[in-house]
mmCIF file of C-alpha atoms in Angstrom:
data_model
loop_
_atom_site.group_PDB
_atom_site.id
_atom_site.type_symbol
_atom_site.label_atom_id
_atom_site.label_comp_id
_atom_site.label_asym_id
_atom_site.label_seq_id
_atom_site.Cartn_x
_atom_site.Cartn_y
_atom_site.Cartn_z
ATOM 1 C CA UNK A 246 -2.913 -11.320 106.786
ATOM 2 C CA UNK A 247 -6.571 -11.720 105.416
ATOM 3 C CA UNK A 248 -7.483 -15.715 104.793
ATOM 4 C CA UNK A 249 -8.616 -16.545 100.789
ATOM 5 C CA UNK A 250 -12.158 -18.649 101.472
ATOM 6 C CA UNK A 251 -11.650 -21.476 99.400
ATOM 7 C CA UNK A 252 -14.646 -23.016 97.361
ATOM 8 C CA UNK A 253 -14.087 -26.744 97.321
ATOM 9 C CA UNK A 254 -16.168 -29.641 95.962
ATOM 10 C CA UNK A 255 -16.120 -32.737 98.359
ATOM 11 C CA UNK A 256 -13.488 -35.216 97.184
ATOM 12 C CA UNK A 257 -16.228 -38.486 97.118
ATOM 13 C CA UNK A 258 -18.214 -36.170 94.758
ATOM 14 C CA UNK A 259 -15.358 -35.874 92.201
ATOM 15 C CA UNK A 260 -14.410 -39.687 92.028
ATOM 16 C CA UNK A 261 -17.892 -40.178 91.789
ATOM 17 C CA UNK A 262 -17.886 -38.020 88.696
ATOM 18 C CA UNK A 263 -14.552 -39.460 87.273
ATOM 19 C CA UNK A 264 -15.726 -42.819 87.297
ATOM 20 C CA UNK A 265 -18.886 -42.027 85.744
ATOM 21 C CA UNK A 266 -17.493 -40.332 82.911
ATOM 22 C CA UNK A 267 -14.902 -43.149 81.977
ATOM 23 C CA UNK A 268 -17.834 -45.485 81.877
ATOM 24 C CA UNK A 269 -19.312 -42.701 79.020
ATOM 25 C CA UNK A 270 -16.320 -43.117 77.948
ATOM 26 C CA UNK A 271 -16.203 -46.694 77.306
ATOM 27 C CA UNK A 272 -12.966 -47.139 79.722
ATOM 28 C CA UNK A 273 -15.997 -49.051 81.529
ATOM 29 C CA UNK A 274 -18.136 -51.155 80.553
ATOM 30 C CA UNK A 275 -21.547 -52.540 81.350
ATOM 31 C CA UNK A 276 -20.704 -55.897 83.370
ATOM 32 C CA UNK A 277 -17.153 -55.371 83.840
ATOM 33 C CA UNK A 278 -16.334 -55.602 87.498
ATOM 34 C CA UNK A 279 -14.173 -52.307 88.740
ATOM 35 C CA UNK A 280 -11.917 -51.469 91.874
ATOM 36 C CA UNK A 281 -13.213 -52.978 95.662
ATOM 37 C CA UNK A 282 -13.539 -49.660 97.921
ATOM 38 C CA UNK A 283 -10.058 -50.505 98.890
ATOM 39 C CA UNK A 284 -8.226 -50.355 95.528
ATOM 40 C CA UNK A 285 -10.450 -46.932 94.606
ATOM 41 C CA UNK A 286 -9.264 -45.437 97.896
ATOM 42 C CA UNK A 287 -5.527 -46.055 97.060
ATOM 43 C CA UNK A 288 -6.387 -44.792 93.305
ATOM 44 C CA UNK A 289 -7.331 -41.592 94.548
ATOM 45 C CA UNK A 290 -5.295 -41.157 97.991
ATOM 46 C CA UNK A 291 -8.206 -40.726 99.541
ATOM 47 C CA UNK A 292 -9.945 -42.732 103.089
ATOM 48 C CA UNK A 293 -11.652 -45.459 102.578
ATOM 49 C CA UNK A 294 -14.671 -43.634 104.054
ATOM 50 C CA UNK A 295 -14.190 -40.966 100.999
ATOM 51 C CA UNK A 296 -13.790 -44.242 98.391
ATOM 52 C CA UNK A 297 -17.566 -45.580 99.723
ATOM 53 C CA UNK A 298 -19.128 -42.611 99.596
ATOM 54 C CA UNK A 299 -18.374 -42.498 96.016
ATOM 55 C CA UNK A 300 -20.004 -45.640 94.902
ATOM 56 C CA UNK A 301 -22.457 -44.702 97.224
ATOM 57 C CA UNK A 302 -23.279 -42.095 95.357
ATOM 58 C CA UNK A 303 -23.364 -43.987 91.918
ATOM 59 C CA UNK A 304 -25.051 -47.136 93.539
ATOM 60 C CA UNK A 305 -28.052 -44.198 94.174
ATOM 61 C CA UNK A 306 -27.884 -43.114 90.531
ATOM 62 C CA UNK A 307 -28.274 -47.056 89.416
ATOM 63 C CA UNK A 308 -25.001 -46.928 87.556
ATOM 64 C CA UNK A 309 -22.719 -49.089 89.734
ATOM 65 C CA UNK A 310 -24.111 -51.628 92.336
ATOM 66 C CA UNK A 311 -21.753 -53.252 94.825
ATOM 67 C CA UNK A 312 -21.728 -56.420 96.522
ATOM 68 C CA UNK A 313 -19.644 -56.851 99.954
ATOM 69 C CA UNK A 314 -16.409 -59.219 98.973
ATOM 70 C CA UNK A 315 -17.978 -59.191 95.016
ATOM 71 C CA UNK A 316 -16.287 -55.850 94.608
ATOM 72 C CA UNK A 317 -17.968 -52.797 92.123
ATOM 73 C CA UNK A 318 -20.263 -53.508 89.098
ATOM 74 C CA UNK A 319 -20.945 -51.557 86.312
ATOM 75 C CA UNK A 320 -24.905 -52.000 85.995
ATOM 76 C CA UNK A 321 -26.170 -48.818 83.302
ATOM 77 C CA UNK A 322 -24.128 -46.817 80.828
ATOM 78 C CA UNK A 323 -27.528 -44.999 80.273
ATOM 79 C CA UNK A 324 -27.706 -43.804 83.947
ATOM 80 C CA UNK A 325 -24.024 -42.922 83.480
ATOM 81 C CA UNK A 326 -24.106 -40.419 80.416
ATOM 82 C CA UNK A 327 -27.537 -38.772 82.554
ATOM 83 C CA UNK A 328 -25.280 -38.281 85.356
ATOM 84 C CA UNK A 329 -22.522 -36.774 83.592
ATOM 85 C CA UNK A 330 -24.929 -34.701 81.284
ATOM 86 C CA UNK A 331 -26.772 -33.109 84.392
ATOM 87 C CA UNK A 332 -22.897 -32.281 85.662
ATOM 88 C CA UNK A 333 -21.880 -29.449 82.529
ATOM 89 C CA UNK A 334 -24.830 -26.898 83.853
ATOM 90 C CA UNK A 335 -22.623 -27.256 87.320
ATOM 91 C CA UNK A 336 -19.622 -27.606 86.100
ATOM 92 C CA UNK A 337 -19.778 -24.187 84.307
ATOM 93 C CA UNK A 338 -21.413 -22.724 87.779
ATOM 94 C CA UNK A 339 -18.064 -23.933 89.600
ATOM 95 C CA UNK A 340 -16.078 -21.935 86.762
ATOM 96 C CA UNK A 341 -18.156 -18.615 88.020
ATOM 97 C CA UNK A 342 -17.241 -19.822 91.490
ATOM 98 C CA UNK A 343 -13.983 -19.901 90.967
ATOM 99 C CA UNK A 344 -13.623 -16.490 89.191
ATOM 100 C CA UNK A 345 -15.555 -15.089 92.015
ATOM 101 C CA UNK A 346 -13.128 -16.436 94.968
ATOM 102 C CA UNK A 347 -10.219 -15.154 92.955
ATOM 103 C CA UNK A 348 -11.236 -11.423 93.488
ATOM 104 C CA UNK A 349 -11.584 -12.565 97.402
ATOM 105 C CA UNK A 350 -8.913 -10.622 98.909
ATOM 106 C CA UNK A 351 -7.709 -7.871 96.254
ATOM 107 C CA UNK A 352 -11.371 -5.784 97.522
ATOM 108 C CA UNK A 353 -12.978 -5.757 101.062
ATOM 109 C CA UNK A 354 -12.326 -7.419 104.225
ATOM 110 C CA UNK A 355 -13.251 -11.164 104.285
ATOM 111 C CA UNK A 356 -16.776 -11.288 105.803
ATOM 112 C CA UNK A 357 -18.187 -8.365 103.504
ATOM 113 C CA UNK A 358 -16.554 -9.964 100.556
ATOM 114 C CA UNK A 359 -17.267 -13.571 101.389
ATOM 115 C CA UNK A 360 -21.034 -12.300 101.164
ATOM 116 C CA UNK A 361 -21.081 -10.781 98.222
ATOM 117 C CA UNK A 362 -19.340 -13.765 96.880
ATOM 118 C CA UNK A 363 -22.237 -15.615 98.340
ATOM 119 C CA UNK A 364 -24.901 -13.722 97.151
ATOM 120 C CA UNK A 365 -23.732 -13.435 93.303
ATOM 121 C CA UNK A 366 -23.378 -17.076 94.238
ATOM 122 C CA UNK A 367 -26.323 -17.022 94.139
ATOM 123 C CA UNK A 368 -28.133 -14.824 91.830
ATOM 124 C CA UNK A 369 -26.271 -16.657 88.782
ATOM 125 C CA UNK A 370 -26.869 -20.204 89.850
ATOM 126 C CA UNK A 371 -30.472 -18.872 90.128
ATOM 127 C CA UNK A 372 -30.256 -18.392 85.619
ATOM 128 C CA UNK A 373 -29.057 -21.954 85.034
ATOM 129 C CA UNK A 374 -31.850 -23.262 87.670
ATOM 130 C CA UNK A 375 -35.693 -22.989 87.715
ATOM 131 C CA UNK A 376 -36.047 -24.355 91.442
ATOM 132 C CA UNK A 377 -34.930 -22.644 94.650
ATOM 133 C CA UNK A 378 -35.122 -18.508 93.554
ATOM 134 C CA UNK A 379 -35.159 -17.919 97.583
ATOM 135 C CA UNK A 380 -32.678 -15.675 98.962
ATOM 136 C CA UNK A 381 -30.485 -17.505 101.238
ATOM 137 C CA UNK A 382 -30.511 -18.088 104.992
ATOM 138 C CA UNK A 383 -27.292 -18.929 107.299
ATOM 139 C CA UNK A 384 -27.476 -20.483 111.139
ATOM 140 C CA UNK A 385 -23.949 -21.359 113.064
ATOM 141 C CA UNK A 386 -23.409 -24.797 114.367
ATOM 142 C CA UNK A 387 -22.828 -24.915 118.277
ATOM 143 C CA UNK A 388 -22.351 -27.657 120.518
ATOM 144 C CA UNK A 389 -26.134 -27.801 121.039
ATOM 145 C CA UNK A 390 -26.856 -29.368 117.656
ATOM 146 C CA UNK A 391 -27.860 -33.492 118.184
ATOM 147 C CA UNK A 392 -26.718 -34.065 114.908
ATOM 148 C CA UNK A 393 -22.972 -33.424 115.058
ATOM 149 C CA UNK A 394 -21.098 -35.728 113.175
ATOM 150 C CA UNK A 395 -24.527 -36.641 111.628
ATOM 151 C CA UNK A 396 -24.601 -36.573 107.468
ATOM 152 C CA UNK A 397 -27.243 -34.452 105.361
ATOM 153 C CA UNK A 398 -29.077 -37.373 104.663
ATOM 154 C CA UNK A 399 -29.103 -39.296 106.980
ATOM 155 C CA UNK A 400 -30.408 -37.178 109.257
ATOM 156 C CA UNK A 401 -33.434 -36.094 106.344
ATOM 157 C CA UNK A 402 -32.578 -32.261 106.790
ATOM 158 C CA UNK A 403 -34.809 -31.547 103.696
ATOM 159 C CA UNK A 404 -37.681 -34.071 105.144
ATOM 160 C CA UNK A 405 -37.428 -32.513 108.753
ATOM 161 C CA UNK A 406 -37.397 -28.395 107.224
ATOM 162 C CA UNK A 407 -37.935 -28.019 104.165
ATOM 163 C CA UNK A 408 -35.256 -26.604 103.109
ATOM 164 C CA UNK A 409 -32.008 -27.239 100.818
ATOM 165 C CA UNK A 410 -28.720 -26.914 101.761
ATOM 166 C CA UNK A 411 -26.978 -24.873 98.817
ATOM 167 C CA UNK A 412 -23.214 -24.389 100.784
ATOM 168 C CA UNK A 413 -21.464 -25.365 104.143
ATOM 169 C CA UNK A 414 -18.790 -23.282 105.468
ATOM 170 C CA UNK A 415 -16.157 -24.699 107.595
ATOM 171 C CA UNK A 416 -13.390 -22.410 109.098
ATOM 172 C CA UNK A 417 -11.795 -20.898 106.075
ATOM 173 C CA UNK A 418 -13.458 -23.388 103.091
ATOM 174 C CA UNK A 419 -16.981 -22.960 101.210
ATOM 175 C CA UNK A 420 -18.046 -26.482 100.260
ATOM 176 C CA UNK A 421 -20.865 -25.805 98.106
ATOM 177 C CA UNK A 422 -23.735 -28.102 97.309
ATOM 178 C CA UNK A 423 -22.055 -30.434 99.696
ATOM 179 C CA UNK A 424 -24.581 -33.563 98.867
ATOM 180 C CA UNK A 425 -26.552 -36.278 101.461
ATOM 181 C CA UNK A 426 -23.175 -37.458 103.002
ATOM 182 C CA UNK A 427 -21.975 -34.057 104.073
ATOM 183 C CA UNK A 428 -21.114 -34.051 107.886
ATOM 184 C CA UNK A 429 -22.692 -31.549 110.371
ATOM 185 C CA UNK A 430 -19.862 -29.906 112.760
ATOM 186 C CA UNK A 431 -19.626 -27.551 115.425
ATOM 187 C CA UNK A 432 -18.465 -24.532 114.764
ATOM 188 C CA UNK A 433 -20.139 -24.763 110.824
ATOM 189 C CA UNK A 434 -21.932 -22.249 109.096
ATOM 190 C CA UNK A 435 -24.835 -23.726 107.182
ATOM 191 C CA UNK A 436 -26.429 -21.661 104.270
ATOM 192 C CA UNK A 437 -30.254 -22.978 102.777
ATOM 193 C CA UNK A 438 -32.741 -22.081 100.724
ATOM 194 C CA UNK A 439 -36.162 -22.436 101.138
ATOM 195 C CA UNK A 440 -40.104 -20.525 102.141
ATOM 196 C CA UNK A 441 -40.135 -17.608 104.540
ATOM 197 C CA UNK A 442 -40.596 -20.717 107.556
ATOM 198 C CA UNK A 443 -38.040 -22.842 106.707
ATOM 199 C CA UNK A 444 -35.007 -20.688 109.030
ATOM 200 C CA UNK A 445 -37.226 -21.235 112.272
ATOM 201 C CA UNK A 446 -37.958 -24.943 111.541
ATOM 202 C CA UNK A 447 -33.954 -25.642 110.893
ATOM 203 C CA UNK A 448 -33.316 -23.967 114.219
ATOM 204 C CA UNK A 449 -36.285 -25.666 115.978
ATOM 205 C CA UNK A 450 -34.513 -29.397 114.108
ATOM 206 C CA UNK A 451 -30.669 -28.740 115.147
ATOM 207 C CA UNK A 452 -31.762 -27.233 118.317
ATOM 208 C CA UNK A 453 -29.885 -24.060 118.241
#
């Protein structure tokens, strides 16, 4: 029986978006101290590492400030509003992705249907964005890769290769727009876009 490929958004991004939305809705106000990471992990039923990544996203966007031992403090309503506004277009793309994945298993075999879905996703995404209008490349991660268990931002993937990762396939799940905190594991398939030379750059950088 064929297994469906599920498109998932990283949990830490979901948490970061939820907190930003609550700031915009004024459920949290500037200067207010919200949950410590441990409390945040408990509230969202995630690991403390996932909670840490969510706070890191908001801190990178100057929405909150996290101080060890002092919790997390809201510092900017405007930055939260800008973040939420940018997410509106992304959410419409997520709706399209859900429609596409619902068709998987009802048509052709998993591999061909996966390829069709990915190509359609990139084509539709280009209607919302004016950047990266390139056909995606893909590469499989093996045990030879020296960056296993490291995240995308930590290894400066874009700076080293000129390629932008648009998805990571892990077993039967496709994580789209994984963000800088997504990690690389053996057996993953990376989907990325960039100039023609970026494929060789990525292959050389990952030592595959």
